[in-house]
Short mmCIF file of C-alpha atoms in Angstrom, two decimals:
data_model
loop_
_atom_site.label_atom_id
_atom_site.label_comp_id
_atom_site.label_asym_id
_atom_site.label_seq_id
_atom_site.Cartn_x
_atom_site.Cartn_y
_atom_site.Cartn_z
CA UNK A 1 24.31 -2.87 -17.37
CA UNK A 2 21.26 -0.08 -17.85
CA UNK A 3 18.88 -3.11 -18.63
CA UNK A 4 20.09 -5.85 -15.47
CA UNK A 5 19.62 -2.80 -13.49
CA UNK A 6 16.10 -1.33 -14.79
CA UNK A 7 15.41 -5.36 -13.64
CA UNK A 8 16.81 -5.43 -10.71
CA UNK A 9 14.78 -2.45 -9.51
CA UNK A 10 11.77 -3.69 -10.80
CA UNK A 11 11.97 -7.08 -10.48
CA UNK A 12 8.85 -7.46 -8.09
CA UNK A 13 6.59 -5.73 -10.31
CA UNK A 14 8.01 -8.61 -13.30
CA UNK A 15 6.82 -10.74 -10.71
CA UNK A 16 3.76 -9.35 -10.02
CA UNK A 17 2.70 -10.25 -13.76
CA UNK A 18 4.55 -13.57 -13.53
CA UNK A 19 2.61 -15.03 -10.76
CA UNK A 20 -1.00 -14.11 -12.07
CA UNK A 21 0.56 -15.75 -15.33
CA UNK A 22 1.43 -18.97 -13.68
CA UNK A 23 -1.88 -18.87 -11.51
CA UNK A 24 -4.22 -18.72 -15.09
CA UNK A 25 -1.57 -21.69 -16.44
CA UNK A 26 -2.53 -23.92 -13.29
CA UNK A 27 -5.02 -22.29 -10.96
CA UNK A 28 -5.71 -25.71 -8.83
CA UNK A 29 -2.12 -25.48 -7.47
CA UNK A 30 -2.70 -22.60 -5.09
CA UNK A 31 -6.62 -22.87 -4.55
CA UNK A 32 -8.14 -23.31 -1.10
CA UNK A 33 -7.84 -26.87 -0.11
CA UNK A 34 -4.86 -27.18 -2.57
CA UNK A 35 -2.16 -28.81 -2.28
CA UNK A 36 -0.03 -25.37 -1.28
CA UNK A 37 -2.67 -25.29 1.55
CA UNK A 38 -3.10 -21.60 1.43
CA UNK A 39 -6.20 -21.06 4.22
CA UNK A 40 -2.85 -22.19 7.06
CA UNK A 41 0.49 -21.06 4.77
CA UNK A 42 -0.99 -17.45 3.41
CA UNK A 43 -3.76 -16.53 5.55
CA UNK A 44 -1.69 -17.04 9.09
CA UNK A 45 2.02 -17.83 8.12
CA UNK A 46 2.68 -15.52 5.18
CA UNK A 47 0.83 -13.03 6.76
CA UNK A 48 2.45 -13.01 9.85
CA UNK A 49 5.91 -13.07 8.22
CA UNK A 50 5.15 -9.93 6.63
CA UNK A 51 4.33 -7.82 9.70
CA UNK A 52 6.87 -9.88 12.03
CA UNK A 53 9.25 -8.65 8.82
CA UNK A 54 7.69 -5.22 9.38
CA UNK A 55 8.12 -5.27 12.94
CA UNK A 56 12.22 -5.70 12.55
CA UNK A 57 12.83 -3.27 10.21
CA UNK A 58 11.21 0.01 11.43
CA UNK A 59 13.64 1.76 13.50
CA UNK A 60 11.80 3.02 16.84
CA UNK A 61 14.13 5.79 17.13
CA UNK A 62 13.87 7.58 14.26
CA UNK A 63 10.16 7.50 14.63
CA UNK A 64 10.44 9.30 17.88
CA UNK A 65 12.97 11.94 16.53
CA UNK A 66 10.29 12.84 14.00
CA UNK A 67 7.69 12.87 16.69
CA UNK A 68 7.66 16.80 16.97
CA UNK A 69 6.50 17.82 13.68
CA UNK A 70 2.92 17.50 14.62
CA UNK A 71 1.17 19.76 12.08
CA UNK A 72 3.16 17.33 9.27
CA UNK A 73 1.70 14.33 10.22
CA UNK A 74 -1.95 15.46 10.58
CA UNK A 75 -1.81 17.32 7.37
CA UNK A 76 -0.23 13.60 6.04
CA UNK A 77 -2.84 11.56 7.99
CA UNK A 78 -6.02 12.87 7.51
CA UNK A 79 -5.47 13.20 3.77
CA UNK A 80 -4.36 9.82 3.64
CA UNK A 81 -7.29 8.23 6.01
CA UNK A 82 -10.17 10.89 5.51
CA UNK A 83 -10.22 13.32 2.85
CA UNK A 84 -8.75 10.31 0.03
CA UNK A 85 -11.35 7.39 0.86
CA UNK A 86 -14.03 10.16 1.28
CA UNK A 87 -12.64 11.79 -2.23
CA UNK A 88 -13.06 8.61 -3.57
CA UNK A 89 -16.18 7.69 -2.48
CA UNK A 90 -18.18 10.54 -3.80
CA UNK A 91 -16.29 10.13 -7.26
CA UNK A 92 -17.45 6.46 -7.51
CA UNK A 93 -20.92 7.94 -7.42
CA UNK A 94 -20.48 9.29 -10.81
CA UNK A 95 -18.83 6.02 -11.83
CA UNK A 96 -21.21 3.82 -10.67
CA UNK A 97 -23.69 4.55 -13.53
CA UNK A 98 -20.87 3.67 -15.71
CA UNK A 99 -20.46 0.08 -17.39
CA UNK A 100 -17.09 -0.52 -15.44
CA UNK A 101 -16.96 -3.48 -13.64
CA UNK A 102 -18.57 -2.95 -10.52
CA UNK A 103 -16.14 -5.07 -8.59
CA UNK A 104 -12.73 -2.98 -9.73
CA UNK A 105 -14.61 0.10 -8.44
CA UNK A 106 -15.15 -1.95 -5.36
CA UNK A 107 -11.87 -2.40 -5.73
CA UNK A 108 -10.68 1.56 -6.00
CA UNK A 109 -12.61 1.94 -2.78
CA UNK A 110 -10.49 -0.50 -1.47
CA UNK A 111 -7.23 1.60 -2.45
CA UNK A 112 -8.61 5.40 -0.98
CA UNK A 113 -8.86 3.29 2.12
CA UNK A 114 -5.18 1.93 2.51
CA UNK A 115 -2.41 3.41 5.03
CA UNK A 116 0.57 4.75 3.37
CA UNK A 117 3.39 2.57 2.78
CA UNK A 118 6.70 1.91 4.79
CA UNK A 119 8.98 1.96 1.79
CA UNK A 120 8.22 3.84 -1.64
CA UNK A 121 7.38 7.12 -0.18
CA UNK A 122 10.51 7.11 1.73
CA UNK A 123 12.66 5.61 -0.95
CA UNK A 124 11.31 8.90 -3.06
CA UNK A 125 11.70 11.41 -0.51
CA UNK A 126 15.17 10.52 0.53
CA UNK A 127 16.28 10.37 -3.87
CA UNK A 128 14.53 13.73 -3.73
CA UNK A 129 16.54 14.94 -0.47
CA UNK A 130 13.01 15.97 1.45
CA UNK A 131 12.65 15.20 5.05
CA UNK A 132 13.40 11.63 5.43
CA UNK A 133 12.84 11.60 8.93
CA UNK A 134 9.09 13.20 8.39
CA UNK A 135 8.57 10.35 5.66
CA UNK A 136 9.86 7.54 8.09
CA UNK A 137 7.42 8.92 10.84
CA UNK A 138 4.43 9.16 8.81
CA UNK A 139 4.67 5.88 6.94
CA UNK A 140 5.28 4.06 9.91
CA UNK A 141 2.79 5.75 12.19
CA UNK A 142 0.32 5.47 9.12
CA UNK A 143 1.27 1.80 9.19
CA UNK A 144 -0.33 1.11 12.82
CA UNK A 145 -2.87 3.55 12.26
CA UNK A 146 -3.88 1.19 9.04
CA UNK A 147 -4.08 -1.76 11.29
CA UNK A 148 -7.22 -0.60 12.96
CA UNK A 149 -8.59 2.23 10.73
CA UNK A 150 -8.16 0.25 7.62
CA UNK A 151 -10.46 -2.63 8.60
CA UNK A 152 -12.54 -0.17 9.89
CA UNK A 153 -13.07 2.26 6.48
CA UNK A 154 -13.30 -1.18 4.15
CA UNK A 155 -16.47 -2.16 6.74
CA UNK A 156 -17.41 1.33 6.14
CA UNK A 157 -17.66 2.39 2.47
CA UNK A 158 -18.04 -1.75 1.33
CA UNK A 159 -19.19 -3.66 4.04
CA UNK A 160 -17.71 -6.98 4.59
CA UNK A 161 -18.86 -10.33 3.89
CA UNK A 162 -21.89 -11.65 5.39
CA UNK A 163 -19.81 -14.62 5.98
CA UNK A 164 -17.39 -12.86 8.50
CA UNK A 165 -18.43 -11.04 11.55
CA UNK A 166 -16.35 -8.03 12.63
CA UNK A 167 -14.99 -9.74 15.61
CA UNK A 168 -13.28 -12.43 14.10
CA UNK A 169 -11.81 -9.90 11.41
CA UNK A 170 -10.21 -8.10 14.31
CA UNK A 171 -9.27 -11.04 16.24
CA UNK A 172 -7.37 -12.16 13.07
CA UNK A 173 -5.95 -8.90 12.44
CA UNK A 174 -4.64 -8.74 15.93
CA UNK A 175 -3.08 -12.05 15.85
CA UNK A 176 -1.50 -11.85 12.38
CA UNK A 177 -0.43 -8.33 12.35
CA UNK A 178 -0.09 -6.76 15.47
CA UNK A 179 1.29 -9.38 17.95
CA UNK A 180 4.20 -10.43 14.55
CA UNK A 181 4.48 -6.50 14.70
CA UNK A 182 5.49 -6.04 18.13
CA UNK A 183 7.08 -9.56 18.29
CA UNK A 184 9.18 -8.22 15.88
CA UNK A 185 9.49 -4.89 17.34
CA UNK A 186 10.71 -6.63 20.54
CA UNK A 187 13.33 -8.85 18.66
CA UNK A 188 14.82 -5.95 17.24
CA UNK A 189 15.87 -4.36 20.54
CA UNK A 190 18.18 -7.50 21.11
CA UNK A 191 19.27 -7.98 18.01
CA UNK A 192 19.72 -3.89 16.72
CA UNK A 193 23.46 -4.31 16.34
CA UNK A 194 23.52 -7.18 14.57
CA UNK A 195 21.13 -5.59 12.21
CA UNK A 196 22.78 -3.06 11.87
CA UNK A 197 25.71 -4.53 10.66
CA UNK A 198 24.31 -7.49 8.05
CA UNK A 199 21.33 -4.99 7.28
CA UNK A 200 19.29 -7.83 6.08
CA UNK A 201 16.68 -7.76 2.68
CA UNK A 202 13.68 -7.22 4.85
CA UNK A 203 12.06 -5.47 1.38
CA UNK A 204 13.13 -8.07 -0.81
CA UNK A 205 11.81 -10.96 1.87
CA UNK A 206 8.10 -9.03 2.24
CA UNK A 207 7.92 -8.89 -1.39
CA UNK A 208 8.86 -12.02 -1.99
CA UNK A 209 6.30 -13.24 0.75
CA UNK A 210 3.42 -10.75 -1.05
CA UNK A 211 4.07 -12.63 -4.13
CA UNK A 212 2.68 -15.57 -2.72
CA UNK A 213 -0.42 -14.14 -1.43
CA UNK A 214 -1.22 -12.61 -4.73
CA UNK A 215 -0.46 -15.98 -6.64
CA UNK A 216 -2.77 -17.51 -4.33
CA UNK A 217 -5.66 -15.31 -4.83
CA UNK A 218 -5.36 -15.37 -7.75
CA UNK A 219 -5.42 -19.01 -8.20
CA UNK A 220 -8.68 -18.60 -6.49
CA UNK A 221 -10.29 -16.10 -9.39
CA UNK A 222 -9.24 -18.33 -12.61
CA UNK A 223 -10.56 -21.86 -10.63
CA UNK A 224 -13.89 -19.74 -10.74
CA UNK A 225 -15.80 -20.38 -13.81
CA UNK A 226 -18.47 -17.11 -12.68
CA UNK A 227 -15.82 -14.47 -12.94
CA UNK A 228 -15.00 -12.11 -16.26
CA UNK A 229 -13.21 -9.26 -16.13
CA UNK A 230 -13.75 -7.21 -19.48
CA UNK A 231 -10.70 -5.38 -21.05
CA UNK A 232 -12.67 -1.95 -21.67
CA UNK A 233 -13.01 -1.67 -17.64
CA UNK A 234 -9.39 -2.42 -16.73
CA UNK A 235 -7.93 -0.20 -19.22
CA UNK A 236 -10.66 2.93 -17.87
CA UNK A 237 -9.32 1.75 -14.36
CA UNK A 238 -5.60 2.31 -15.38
CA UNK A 239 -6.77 5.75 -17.05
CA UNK A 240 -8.39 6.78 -13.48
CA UNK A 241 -5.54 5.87 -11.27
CA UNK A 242 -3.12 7.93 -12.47
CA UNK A 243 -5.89 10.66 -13.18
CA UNK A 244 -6.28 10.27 -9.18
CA UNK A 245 -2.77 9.93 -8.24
CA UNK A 246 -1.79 13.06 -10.66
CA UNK A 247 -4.43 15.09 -9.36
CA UNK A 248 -3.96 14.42 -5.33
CA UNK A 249 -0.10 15.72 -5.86
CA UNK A 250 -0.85 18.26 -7.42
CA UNK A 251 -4.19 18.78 -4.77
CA UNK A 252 -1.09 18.06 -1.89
CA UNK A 253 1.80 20.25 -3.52
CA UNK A 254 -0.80 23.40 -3.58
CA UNK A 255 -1.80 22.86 0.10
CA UNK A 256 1.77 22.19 1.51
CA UNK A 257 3.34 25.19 -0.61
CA UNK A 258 0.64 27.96 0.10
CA UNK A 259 2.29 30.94 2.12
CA UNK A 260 0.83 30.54 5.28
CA UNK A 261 1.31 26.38 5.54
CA UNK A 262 4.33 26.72 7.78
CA UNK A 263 6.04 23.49 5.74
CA UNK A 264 9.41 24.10 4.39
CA UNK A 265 10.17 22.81 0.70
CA UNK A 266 11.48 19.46 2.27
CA UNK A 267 8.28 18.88 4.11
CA UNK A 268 6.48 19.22 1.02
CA UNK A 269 8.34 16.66 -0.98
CA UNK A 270 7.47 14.01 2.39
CA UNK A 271 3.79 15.39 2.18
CA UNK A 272 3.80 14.93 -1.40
CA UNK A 273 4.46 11.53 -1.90
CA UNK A 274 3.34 10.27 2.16
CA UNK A 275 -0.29 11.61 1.18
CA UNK A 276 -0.33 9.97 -2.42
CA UNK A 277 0.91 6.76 -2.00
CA UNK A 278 -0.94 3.35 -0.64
CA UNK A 279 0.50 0.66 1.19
CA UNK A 280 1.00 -2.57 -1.16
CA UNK A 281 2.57 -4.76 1.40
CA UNK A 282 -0.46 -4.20 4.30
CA UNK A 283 -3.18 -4.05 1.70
CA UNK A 284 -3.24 -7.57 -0.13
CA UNK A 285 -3.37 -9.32 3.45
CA UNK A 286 -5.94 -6.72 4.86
CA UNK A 287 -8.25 -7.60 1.99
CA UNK A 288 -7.42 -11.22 2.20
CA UNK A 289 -8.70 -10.96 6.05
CA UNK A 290 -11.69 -8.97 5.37
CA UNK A 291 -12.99 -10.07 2.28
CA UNK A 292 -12.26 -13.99 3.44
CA UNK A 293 -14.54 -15.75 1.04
CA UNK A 294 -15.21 -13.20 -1.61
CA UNK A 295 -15.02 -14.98 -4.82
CA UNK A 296 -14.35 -11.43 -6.30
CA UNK A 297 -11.51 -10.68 -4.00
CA UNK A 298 -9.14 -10.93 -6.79
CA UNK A 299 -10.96 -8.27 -8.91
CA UNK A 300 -11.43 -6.06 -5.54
CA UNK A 301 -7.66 -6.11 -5.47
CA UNK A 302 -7.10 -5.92 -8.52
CA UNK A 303 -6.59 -1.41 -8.95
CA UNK A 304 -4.59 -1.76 -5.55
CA UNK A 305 -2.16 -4.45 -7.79
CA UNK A 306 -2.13 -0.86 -10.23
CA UNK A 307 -1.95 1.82 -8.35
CA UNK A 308 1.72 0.06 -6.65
CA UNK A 309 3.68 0.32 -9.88
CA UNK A 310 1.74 3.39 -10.84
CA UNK A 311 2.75 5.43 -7.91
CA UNK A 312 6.53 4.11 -8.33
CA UNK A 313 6.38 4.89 -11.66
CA UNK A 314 4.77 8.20 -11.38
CA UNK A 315 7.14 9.29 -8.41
CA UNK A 316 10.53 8.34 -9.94
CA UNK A 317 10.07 10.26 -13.28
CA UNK A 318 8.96 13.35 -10.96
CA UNK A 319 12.07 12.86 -9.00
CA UNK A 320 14.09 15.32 -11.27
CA UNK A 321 11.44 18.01 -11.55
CA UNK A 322 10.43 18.32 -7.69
CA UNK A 323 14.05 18.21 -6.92
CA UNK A 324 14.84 21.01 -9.06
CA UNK A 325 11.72 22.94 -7.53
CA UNK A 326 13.04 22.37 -3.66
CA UNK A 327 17.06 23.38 -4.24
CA UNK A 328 15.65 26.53 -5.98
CA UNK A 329 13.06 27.50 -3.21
CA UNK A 330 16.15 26.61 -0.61
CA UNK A 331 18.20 29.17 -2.31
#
């Protein structure tokens, strides 16, 4: 039972490696202008499902119960939005003389400058028993925050393509995340008891939808002769994102735990993993959007594919050590 379980949990990261397996066995399948016609079905319909998806599952009212903790979520924010792309930034500057592929350090770039996620850092808070509620808020709020700050720090620290202008970025954005986002927002208020009730797989469904976008772009990299990604480089890339993701805990714990923070032990564990952890789920798309036409998009995404299992990873085998640190602070 151990093992169908250990799958069951981590079934989408199985599936993570299965899709860029099937996409090197038979690239032409899921190319642009293929015949799974992914420039309509991912860029606009998967997309969409994901935030419409997005849009039915947060629950409005627990956002707004959390709404009070104000020093929380700007401690969570700018950490997440400022301080880690900026951290990141000035540490590529050292790595840049390096012979890692200069596309996965693109592609780490990429990662400082993702929102936190709606589901891991909750999923860990609540196994830890932190503020849930604080988690919720922060991922959520970090969530629409990412919609236009996201776009906005890739243009930034990368620049996009020459190929797209920044209105049409946004104008996409808007349509495929935002309106699905409130569409689905809106849905929810008629249909909140019903929901309630058959609580439906929205995580399963947006992963299953992710999987999809990935296989596609990947699809895209192995039909391109030009592109060669060298072993040394990912396996120095694996090395620095838990380096990173070890170091901003720690850099997080120290901050939220000092006497004068004001945080209580269960803040902490929300700050903890809230500040640490990068949205998966709005990320692929974002990139897809604003690195349209990049034949290296696949190697740009390529550390944010990483650092998803890496902070799941990372988090659960902490689970038993933080908890043990916040019931003996409670006492």
């Amino acid at each position: 039972m151990g093992l169908l379980e250990r799958l069951r949990k981590e079934w989408f990261i199985l599936g993570i490696v299965l899709v860029i397996a099937v996409a090197r066995l038979e690239p032409a399948v899921g190319v642009k202008g293929g015949p799974l016609k992914p420039e309509i079905t991912i860029t606009y319909i998967a997309v969409s499902a994901i935030f419409f998806n997005s849009g039915l599952s947060l629950k409005t009212e627990e956002l707004t119960s959390a709404l009070m903790h104000v020093k929380l979520h700007l401690f969570v924010q700018i950490f997440t939005l400022v301080f880690f792309p900026t951290a990141i930034w000035l540490f590529l500057q050292l790595l840049s003389i390096t012979p890692i592929n200069e596309w996965l350090l693109k592609g780490l770039q990429t990662v400082g400058c993702m929102p936190p996620p709606v589901s891991s850092a909750v999923i860990l808070t609540k196994a830890v028993g932190g503020n849930e509620a604080a988690a919720i808020f922060n991922s959520a709020f970090g969530s629409f925050l990412g919609i236009v700050i996201t776009p906005l720090l890739l243009l930034l620290f990368l620049g996009s393509s020459s190929s797209v202008p920044f209105t049409s970025i946004f104008s996409q954005l808007f349509m495929t995340v935002v309106v699905p986002l409130i569409i689905g927002q809106i849905v929810r208020k008629y249909i909140k008891d019903w929901l309630e009730r058959k609580k439906p797989p929205f995580g399963a469904i947006s992963s299953c939808v992710l999987l999809m976008i990935i296989y596609t772009t990947f699809c895209d990299t192995f039909a391109n002769p030009n592109i060669d990604l060298d072993k040394f480089s990912l396996i120095i890339i694996v090395l620095i994102i838990f380096s990173i993701q070890m170091s901003f805990m720690f850099l997080t714990f120290f901050f939220s735990t000092r006497n004068n923070s004001g945080f209580t032990p269960a803040d902490t564990v929300a700050i903890v993993f809230c500040s640490t952890h990068k949205s998966l789920t709005l990320g692929i798309p974002m990139l897809k959007i604003v690195f349209a036409g990049y034949e290296h998009l696949s190697l740009i995404s390529v550390p944010l594919l990483i650092y998803h299992p890496a902070q799941i990873l990372l988090g659960s085998l902490l689970v038993p050590t933080i908890k043990s640190w916040m019931v003996s602070r409670q006492k």
